[in-house]
XYZ file of C-alpha atoms in Angstrom:
560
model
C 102.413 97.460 106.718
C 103.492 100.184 109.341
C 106.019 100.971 110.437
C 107.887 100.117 114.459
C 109.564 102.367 116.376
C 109.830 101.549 119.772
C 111.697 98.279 121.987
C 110.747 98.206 125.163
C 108.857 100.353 127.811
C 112.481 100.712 129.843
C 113.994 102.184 127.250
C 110.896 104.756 126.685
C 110.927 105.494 130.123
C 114.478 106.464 129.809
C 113.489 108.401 126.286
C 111.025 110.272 128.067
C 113.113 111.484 130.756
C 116.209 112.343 128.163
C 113.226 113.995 126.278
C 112.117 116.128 129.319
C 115.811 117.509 129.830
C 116.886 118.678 126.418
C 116.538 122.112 125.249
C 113.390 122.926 123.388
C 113.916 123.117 119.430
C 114.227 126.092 117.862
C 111.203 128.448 117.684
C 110.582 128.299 114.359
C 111.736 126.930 110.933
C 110.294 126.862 107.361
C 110.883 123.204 106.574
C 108.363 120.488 107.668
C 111.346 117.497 108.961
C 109.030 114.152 108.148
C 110.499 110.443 109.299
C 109.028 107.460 107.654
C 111.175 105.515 106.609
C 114.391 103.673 109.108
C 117.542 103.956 107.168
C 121.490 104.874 107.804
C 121.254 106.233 104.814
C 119.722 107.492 101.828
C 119.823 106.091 98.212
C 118.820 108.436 95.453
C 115.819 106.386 94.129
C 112.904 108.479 92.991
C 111.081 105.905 90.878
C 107.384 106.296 91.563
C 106.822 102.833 90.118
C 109.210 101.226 93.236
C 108.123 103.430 95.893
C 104.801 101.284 96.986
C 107.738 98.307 97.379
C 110.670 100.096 98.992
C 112.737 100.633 95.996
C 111.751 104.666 95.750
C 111.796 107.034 98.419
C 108.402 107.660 100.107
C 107.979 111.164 99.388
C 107.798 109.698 95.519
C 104.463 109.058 95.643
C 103.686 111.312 98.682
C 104.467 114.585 97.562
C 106.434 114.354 94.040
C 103.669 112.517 92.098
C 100.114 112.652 92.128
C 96.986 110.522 90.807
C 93.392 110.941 88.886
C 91.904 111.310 91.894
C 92.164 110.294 95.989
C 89.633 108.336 98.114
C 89.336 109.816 101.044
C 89.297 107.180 103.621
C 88.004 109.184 106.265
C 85.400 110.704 104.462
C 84.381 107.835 102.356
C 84.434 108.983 98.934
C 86.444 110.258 96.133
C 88.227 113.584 96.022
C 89.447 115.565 92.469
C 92.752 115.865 92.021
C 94.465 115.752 88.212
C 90.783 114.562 86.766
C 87.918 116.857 87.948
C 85.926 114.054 87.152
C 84.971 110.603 86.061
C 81.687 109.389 84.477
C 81.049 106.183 82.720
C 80.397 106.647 79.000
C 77.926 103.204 78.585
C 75.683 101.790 79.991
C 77.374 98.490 80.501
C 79.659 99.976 82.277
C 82.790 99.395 79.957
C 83.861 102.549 78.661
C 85.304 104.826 81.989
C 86.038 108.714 81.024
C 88.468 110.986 83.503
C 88.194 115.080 82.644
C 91.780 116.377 83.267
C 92.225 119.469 84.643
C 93.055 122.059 82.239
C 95.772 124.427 84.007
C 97.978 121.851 85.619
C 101.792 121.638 84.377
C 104.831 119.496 85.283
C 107.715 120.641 86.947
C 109.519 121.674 84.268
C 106.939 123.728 82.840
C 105.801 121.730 80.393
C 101.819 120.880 79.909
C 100.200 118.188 82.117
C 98.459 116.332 78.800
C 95.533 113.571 78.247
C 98.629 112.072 76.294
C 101.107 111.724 79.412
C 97.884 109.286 81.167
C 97.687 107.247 78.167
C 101.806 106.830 78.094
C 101.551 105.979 81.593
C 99.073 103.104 81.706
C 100.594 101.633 78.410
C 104.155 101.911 80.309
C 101.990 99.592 82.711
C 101.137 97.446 79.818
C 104.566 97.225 78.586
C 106.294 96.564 81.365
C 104.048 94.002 83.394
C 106.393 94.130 87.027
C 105.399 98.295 87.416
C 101.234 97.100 87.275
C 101.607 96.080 91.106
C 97.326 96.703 90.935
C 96.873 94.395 88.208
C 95.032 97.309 85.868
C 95.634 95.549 82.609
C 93.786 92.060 84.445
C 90.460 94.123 83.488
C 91.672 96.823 81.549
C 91.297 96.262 77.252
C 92.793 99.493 76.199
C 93.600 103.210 77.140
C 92.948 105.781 74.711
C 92.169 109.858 73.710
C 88.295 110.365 74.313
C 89.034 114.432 73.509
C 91.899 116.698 74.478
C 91.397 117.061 77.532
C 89.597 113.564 78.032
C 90.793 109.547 78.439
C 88.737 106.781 77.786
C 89.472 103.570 79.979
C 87.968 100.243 77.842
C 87.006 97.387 80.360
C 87.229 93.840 79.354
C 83.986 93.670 81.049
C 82.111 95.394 83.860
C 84.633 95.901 86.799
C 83.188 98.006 89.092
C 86.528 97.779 91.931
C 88.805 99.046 88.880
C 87.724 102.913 89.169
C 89.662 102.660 92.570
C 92.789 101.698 90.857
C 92.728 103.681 87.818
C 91.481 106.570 89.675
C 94.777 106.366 92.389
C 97.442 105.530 89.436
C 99.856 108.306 89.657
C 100.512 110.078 86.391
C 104.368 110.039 85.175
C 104.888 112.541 81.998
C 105.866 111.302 78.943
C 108.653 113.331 77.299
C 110.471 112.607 80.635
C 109.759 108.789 80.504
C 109.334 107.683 76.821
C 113.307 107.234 76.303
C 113.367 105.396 79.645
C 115.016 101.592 78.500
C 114.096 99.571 81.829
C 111.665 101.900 83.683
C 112.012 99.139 86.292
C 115.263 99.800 87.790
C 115.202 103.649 87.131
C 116.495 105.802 89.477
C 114.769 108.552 88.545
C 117.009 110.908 89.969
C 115.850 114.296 88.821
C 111.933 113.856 89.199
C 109.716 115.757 87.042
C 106.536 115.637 88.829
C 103.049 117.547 89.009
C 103.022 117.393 93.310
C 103.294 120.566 95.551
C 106.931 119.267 95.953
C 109.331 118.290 93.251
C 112.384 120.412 93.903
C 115.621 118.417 95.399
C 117.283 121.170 97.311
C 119.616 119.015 98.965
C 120.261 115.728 98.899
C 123.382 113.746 100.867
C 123.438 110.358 102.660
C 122.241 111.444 105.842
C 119.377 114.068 104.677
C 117.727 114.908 101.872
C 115.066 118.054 101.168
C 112.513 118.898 98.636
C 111.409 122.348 98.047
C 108.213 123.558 96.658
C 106.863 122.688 93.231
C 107.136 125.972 90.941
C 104.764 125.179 89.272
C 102.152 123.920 91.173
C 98.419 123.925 90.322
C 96.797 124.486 93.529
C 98.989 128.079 93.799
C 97.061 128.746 97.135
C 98.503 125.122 98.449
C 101.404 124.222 99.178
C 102.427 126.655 101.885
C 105.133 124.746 103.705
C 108.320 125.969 102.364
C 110.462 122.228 101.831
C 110.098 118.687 103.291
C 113.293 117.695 105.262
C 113.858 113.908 105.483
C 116.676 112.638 107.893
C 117.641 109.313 108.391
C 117.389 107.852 111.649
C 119.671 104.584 111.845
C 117.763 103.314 114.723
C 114.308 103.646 116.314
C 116.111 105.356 119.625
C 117.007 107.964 117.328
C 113.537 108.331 115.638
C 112.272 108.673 119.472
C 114.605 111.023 120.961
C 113.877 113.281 117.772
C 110.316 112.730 118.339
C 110.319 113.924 122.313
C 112.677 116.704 121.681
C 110.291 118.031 118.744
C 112.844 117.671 115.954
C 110.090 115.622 113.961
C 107.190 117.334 112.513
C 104.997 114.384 111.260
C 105.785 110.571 111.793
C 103.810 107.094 111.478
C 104.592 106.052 115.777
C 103.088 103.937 117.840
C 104.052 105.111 121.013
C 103.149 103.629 124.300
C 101.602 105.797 126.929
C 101.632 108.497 124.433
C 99.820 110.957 126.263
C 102.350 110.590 128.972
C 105.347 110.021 126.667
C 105.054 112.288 124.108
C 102.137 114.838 124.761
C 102.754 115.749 128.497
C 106.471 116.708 127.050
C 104.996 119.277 125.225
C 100.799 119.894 125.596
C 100.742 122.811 123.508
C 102.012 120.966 120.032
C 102.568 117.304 120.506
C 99.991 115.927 118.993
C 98.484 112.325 117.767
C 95.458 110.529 116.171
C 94.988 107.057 115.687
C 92.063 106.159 114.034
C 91.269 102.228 113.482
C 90.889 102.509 109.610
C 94.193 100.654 109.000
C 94.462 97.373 107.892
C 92.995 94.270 110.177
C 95.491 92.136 112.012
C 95.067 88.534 111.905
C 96.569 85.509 113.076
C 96.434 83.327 110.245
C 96.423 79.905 110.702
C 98.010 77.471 107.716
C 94.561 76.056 106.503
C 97.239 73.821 104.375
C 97.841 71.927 107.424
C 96.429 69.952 109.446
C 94.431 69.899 111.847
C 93.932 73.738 110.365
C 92.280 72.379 107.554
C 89.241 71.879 109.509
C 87.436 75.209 109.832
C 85.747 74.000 114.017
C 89.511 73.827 114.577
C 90.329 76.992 113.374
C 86.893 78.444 115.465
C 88.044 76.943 118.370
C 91.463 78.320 118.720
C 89.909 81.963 118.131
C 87.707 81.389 121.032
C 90.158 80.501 123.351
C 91.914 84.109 122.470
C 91.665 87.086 125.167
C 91.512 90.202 122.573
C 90.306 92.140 125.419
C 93.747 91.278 126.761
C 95.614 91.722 123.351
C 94.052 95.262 123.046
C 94.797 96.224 126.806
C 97.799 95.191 126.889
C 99.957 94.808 124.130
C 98.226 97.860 122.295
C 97.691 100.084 125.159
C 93.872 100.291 123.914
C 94.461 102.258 121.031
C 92.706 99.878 118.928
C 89.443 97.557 120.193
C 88.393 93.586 119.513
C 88.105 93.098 115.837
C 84.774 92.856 113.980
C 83.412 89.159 113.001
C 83.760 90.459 109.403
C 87.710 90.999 109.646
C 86.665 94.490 107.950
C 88.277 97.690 110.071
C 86.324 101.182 110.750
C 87.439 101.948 107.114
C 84.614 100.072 105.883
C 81.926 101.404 108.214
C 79.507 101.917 105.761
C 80.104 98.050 104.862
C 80.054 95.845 108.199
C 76.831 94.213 109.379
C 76.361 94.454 113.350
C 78.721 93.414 115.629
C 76.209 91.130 116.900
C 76.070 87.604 114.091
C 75.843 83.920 115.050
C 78.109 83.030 112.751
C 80.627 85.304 113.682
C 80.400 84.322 118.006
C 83.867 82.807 117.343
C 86.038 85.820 117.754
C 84.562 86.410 120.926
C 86.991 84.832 124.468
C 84.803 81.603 125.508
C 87.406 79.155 126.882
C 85.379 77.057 127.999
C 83.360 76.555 125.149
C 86.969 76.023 122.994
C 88.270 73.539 125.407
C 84.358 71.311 124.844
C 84.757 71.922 121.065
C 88.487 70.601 120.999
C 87.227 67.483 123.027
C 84.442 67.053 120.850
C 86.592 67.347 117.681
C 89.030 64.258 119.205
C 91.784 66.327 120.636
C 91.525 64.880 124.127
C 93.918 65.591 126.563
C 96.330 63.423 127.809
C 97.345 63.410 131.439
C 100.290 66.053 131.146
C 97.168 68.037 130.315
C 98.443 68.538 126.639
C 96.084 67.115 123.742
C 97.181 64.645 121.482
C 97.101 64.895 118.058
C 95.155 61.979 115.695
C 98.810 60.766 115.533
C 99.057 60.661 119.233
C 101.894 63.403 119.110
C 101.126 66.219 121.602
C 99.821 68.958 119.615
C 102.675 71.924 119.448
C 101.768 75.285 117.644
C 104.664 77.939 116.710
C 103.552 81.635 116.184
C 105.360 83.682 114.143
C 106.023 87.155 114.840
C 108.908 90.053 113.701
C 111.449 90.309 115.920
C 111.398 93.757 117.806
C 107.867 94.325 116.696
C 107.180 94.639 120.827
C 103.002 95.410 120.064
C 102.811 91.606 118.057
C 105.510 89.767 120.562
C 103.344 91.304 123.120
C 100.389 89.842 121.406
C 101.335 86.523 120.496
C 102.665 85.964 124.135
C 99.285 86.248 125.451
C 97.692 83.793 122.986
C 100.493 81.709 123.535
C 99.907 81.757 127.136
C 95.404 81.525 126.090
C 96.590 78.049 124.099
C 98.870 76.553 126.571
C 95.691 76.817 129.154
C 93.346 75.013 126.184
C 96.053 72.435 126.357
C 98.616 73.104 122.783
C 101.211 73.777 123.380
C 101.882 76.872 121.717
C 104.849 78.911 121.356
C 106.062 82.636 120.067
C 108.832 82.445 117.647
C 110.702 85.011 116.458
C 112.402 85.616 112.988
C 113.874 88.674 111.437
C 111.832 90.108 108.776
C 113.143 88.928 105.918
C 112.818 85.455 107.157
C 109.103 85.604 108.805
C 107.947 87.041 105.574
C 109.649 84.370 103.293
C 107.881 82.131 105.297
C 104.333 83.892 105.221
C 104.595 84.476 102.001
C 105.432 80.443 100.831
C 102.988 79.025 103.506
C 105.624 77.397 105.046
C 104.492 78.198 108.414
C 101.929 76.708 110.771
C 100.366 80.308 112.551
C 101.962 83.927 112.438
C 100.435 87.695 113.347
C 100.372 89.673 110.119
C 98.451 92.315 108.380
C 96.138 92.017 105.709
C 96.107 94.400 102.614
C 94.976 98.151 102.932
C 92.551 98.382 100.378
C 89.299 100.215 100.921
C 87.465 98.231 98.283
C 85.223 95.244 100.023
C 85.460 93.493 96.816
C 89.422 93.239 97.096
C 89.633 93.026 100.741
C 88.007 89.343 100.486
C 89.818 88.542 96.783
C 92.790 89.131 99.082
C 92.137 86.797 101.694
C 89.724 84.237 100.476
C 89.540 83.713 96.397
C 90.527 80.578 94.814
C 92.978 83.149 92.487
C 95.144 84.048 94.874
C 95.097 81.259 96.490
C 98.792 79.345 95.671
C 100.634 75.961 96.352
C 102.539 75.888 99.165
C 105.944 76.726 98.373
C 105.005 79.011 95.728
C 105.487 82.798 97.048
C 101.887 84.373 97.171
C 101.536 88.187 97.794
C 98.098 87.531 99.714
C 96.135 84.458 100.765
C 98.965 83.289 103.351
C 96.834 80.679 105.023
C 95.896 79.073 101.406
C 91.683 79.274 101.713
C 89.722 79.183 98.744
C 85.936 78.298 98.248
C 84.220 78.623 94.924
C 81.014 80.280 96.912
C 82.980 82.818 97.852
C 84.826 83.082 93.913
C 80.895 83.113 92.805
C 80.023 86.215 95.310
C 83.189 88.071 93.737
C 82.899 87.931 90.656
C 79.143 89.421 91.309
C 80.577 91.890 93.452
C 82.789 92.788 90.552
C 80.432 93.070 87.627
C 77.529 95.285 90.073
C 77.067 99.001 89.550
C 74.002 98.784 91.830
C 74.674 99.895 95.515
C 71.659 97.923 97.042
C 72.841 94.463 95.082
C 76.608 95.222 96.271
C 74.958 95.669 99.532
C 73.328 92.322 99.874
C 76.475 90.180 98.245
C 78.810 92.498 100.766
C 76.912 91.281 103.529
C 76.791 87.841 102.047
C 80.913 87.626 101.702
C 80.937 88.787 105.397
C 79.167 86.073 106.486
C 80.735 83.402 104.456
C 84.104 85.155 106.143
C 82.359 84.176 109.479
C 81.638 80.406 108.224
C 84.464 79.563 107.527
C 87.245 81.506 109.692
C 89.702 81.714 106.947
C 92.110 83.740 109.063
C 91.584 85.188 112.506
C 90.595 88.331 113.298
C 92.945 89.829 116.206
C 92.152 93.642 116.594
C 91.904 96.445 113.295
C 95.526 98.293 112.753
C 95.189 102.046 114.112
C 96.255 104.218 111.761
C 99.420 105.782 113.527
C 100.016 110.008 112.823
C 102.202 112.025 115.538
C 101.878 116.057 114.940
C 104.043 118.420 115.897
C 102.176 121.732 116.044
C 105.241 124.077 116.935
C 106.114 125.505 113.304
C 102.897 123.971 111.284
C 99.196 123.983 111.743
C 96.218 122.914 110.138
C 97.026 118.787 110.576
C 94.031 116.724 110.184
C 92.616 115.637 113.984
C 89.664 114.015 115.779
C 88.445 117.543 115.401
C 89.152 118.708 111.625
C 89.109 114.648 110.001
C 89.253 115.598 106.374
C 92.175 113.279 105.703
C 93.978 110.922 107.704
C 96.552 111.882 109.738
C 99.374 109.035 109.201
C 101.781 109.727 106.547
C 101.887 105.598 105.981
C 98.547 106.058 103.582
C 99.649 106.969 100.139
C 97.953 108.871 98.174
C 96.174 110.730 101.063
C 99.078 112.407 102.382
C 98.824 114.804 99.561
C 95.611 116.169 101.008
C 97.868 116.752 104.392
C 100.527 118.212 102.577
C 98.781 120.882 100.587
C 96.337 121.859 103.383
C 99.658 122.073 106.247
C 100.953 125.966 106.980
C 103.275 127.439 109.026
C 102.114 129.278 112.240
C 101.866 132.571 112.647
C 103.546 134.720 115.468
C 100.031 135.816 116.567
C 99.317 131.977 117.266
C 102.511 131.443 118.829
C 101.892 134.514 121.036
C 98.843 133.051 122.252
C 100.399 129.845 123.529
């Protein structure tokens, strides 16, 4: 989920002209000031096991604390990072070894070990509620392969679980071992292998980490501290933002170029690539008439996503893929081009004939009827304040009220629109789908019959409650195959069956929102240099960011 910082396009017009009058910030500083997360104020949470679901500050798992190794969704594959590298020990595929690197230490001083991975993925064991990826589902034992070595035992062949064992962040043992309920720690004095561990200051309305002493990559690293204040309220994030008081953020802004970079050409910067998660409008396949998979094909094609894209999202993103897979799975989609998948594409006409044909006739209000002879009435869901998905579902209200359902936006706070999503107690809402970059999990998450749940019962995927045992078949193939051309072929067959059956609708993929401020720091990934992405939202990528960031030299300012 990203994060929203905007309300209207008044009130950034107003922004932008406060923006244009202040004073410019200082010329330099040696602290990189990073806003992520909304809050009035800080609590002193540090517990890398929380971070992922709010508990734990986001620099936990950003900067403090680091994994095996990163994939690289930019780049597609797997980057080194506390292993130097994995290989699989059998030939069945059951027994995984990671190398560790031999020089790195904690904060404290103290040895990175094989022993502290071990501790940590029994710690998962033990205490069921920190295993938020399920490891120990496919895992049958962790173990010392040689000093410097750890042996993963599979239950059987897994192929998606080298992505999760591979980004498990390492927590060392002689901090954690004496740790009673690891699930409400605090964790307030981190010991951590990242580039930054160090609380220099830390009070309700800022906090600041300073470098890791002992960091392994002693050539990294080069920003002197992380600043983190806490913005009460979007406005404030914004005005911070124009005025060049914020050094990195996760914004969608409107107009940016006019907004944000004509305030400042020289170092306001931004890249939005579409490798975030899809956004769908899912559709309660618990209820009727969404049961029926021609229903649910016939309300896509009555939706405008060139509209959607235009003008709710500015165009920063494009009309999502028949697949529901985003640019982060290039490698992955079939063609844009399927007959099975014509249903995400704005034929009105051709939705209005199907309804007819399916029995919804209209009546002569011009509203169709229901089997029950009730006129057929469709809420949408959507955040309050989320002005991109209000935006959104306004159109399609306004596409569905011209096919003759009366369909309506409804807004709930987001406590309440989640409860909802997450229960199935809902007939349509605009939400994301999960951020994986594994195919395999992508459709576990939003088609298999195991995460599928009763409605009622709170589900952490699957909203819309689909489930086909095709599908289940082609996943747990996908699962057990090493072999790229055979994960290939039942890829391309789970994209199809995804275009079948129209689970959930495909709206238009998530950009993946990163503002730069180039004043004090350089080297920030861009359209230009794209070795990592740019958002601070993708944990744990940002490390890459964070060690490759340094501050600019008077000879660059000079030539600005």
């Amino acid at each position: 989920m990203f994060i929203k910082f905007w309300r209207t396009l008044g009130l950034l017009a107003w922004l932008a002209g406060v923006g244009a009058c202040q004073p410019k910030a200082p010329s330099s500083r040696d602290y990189l000031v990073i806003s992520t997360e909304p809050a009035t104020a800080w609590i002193r949470n540090f517990n890398p096991f929380t971070a992922s679901t709010g508990g734990g500050r986001w620099s936990t798992i950003a900067a403090m604390f680091e994994p095996l190794m990163i994939y690289n969704r930019m780049q597609g594959k797997f980057v080194p990072w506390l292993a130097t590298e994995q290989r699989w020990e059998d030939a069945e595929h059951r027994r995984l070894i990671f190398s560790l690197r031999p020089s790195v230490r904690w904060s404290d001083g103290q040895a990175l070990k094989a022993e502290d991975v071990v501790f940590t993925f029994q710690l998962l064991k033990k205490f069921p509620a920190l295993d938020t990826n399920g490891v120990w589902s496919f895992l049958e034992g962790v173990e010392l392969a040689a000093p410097t070595e750890v042996r993963f035992r599979f239950q059987k062949p897994f192929a998606p679980g080298l992505v999760y064992i591979a980004q498990q962040f390492i927590v060392p043992q002689h901090k954690w071992q004496d740790v009673q309920d690891p699930v409400s720690y605090a964790n307030e004095q981190p010991v951590a292998t990242g580039p930054y561990t160090e609380l220099n200051l830390f009070e309700n309305q800022v906090y600041e980490l300073g470098r890791n002493p002992y960091y392994w990559q002693k050539d990294k690293a080069q920003v002197k501290a992380l600043r983190f204040p806490a913005f009460p309220s979007n406005e404030q994030v914004m005005l911070n933002l124009l005025k060049g008081k914020i050094d990195l953020a996760a914004n969608f802004i409107p107009a940016v170029d006019r907004v944000y970079v004509a305030k400042n050409p020289e170092n306001h910067h931004y890249w939005f690539p579409l490798v975030g998660n899809m956004v769908f409008l899912y559709l309660n396949n618990a209820q009727p008439p969404f049961d029926q998979e021609e229903v649910r094909k016939a309300v896509s094609r009555g939706i405008d996503r060139q509209k959607i894209v235009k003008v709710a999202m500015f165009n920063y993103t494009e009309p999502a893929h028949p697949s529901g897979m985003t640019r982060a799975f290039e490698k992955w989609r079939l063609p844009v081009e399927q007959p099975e998948g014509e249903w995400v594409r704005f034929q009105p006409e051709k939705a209005a004939a199907d309804l007819d044909r399916l029995g919804f006739k209209r009546g002569a209000d011009g509203m169709r009827r229901l089997p029950d002879g009730k006129i057929w009435s469709l809420d949408i869901a959507v955040v309050t304040g989320w002005s991109d998905w209000v935006r959104a579902a306004q159109i399609m209200s306004k596409n569905l009220q011209t096919l003759g359902i009366d369909a309506r936006m409804r807004t709930y706070d987001f406590g309440a629109y989640f409860s909802q999503l997450q229960r199935g107690e809902f007939q349509a809402a605009i939400s994301w789908s999960t951020d994986t970059v594994e195919p395999y999990e992508f459709y576990r998450w939003l088609m298999a019959g195991t995460t599928k749940q009763a409605v009622g019962t709170s589900s952490p995927s699957n909203w819309q409650r689909f489930a086909d045992p095709v599908v289940d078949a082609k996943l747990a193939a996908l699962a057990s195959s090493f072999d790229e051309g055979e994960q290939r072929k039942l890829i391309a067959d789970l994209q199809i069956l995804f275009m079948q059956h129209a689970p959930a609708i495909p709206l238009f993929p998530n950009p993946a929102w990163g503002t730069a401020n180039t004043e004090h720091f350089v080297n920030y990934p861009s359209p230009a240099e794209p070795y990592a992405v740019l958002s601070p939202n993708y944990r744990p990528e940002i490390l890459q960011v964070l060690t490759e960031l340094r501050p600019k030299t008077q000879q660059e300012k000079k030539k600005l």
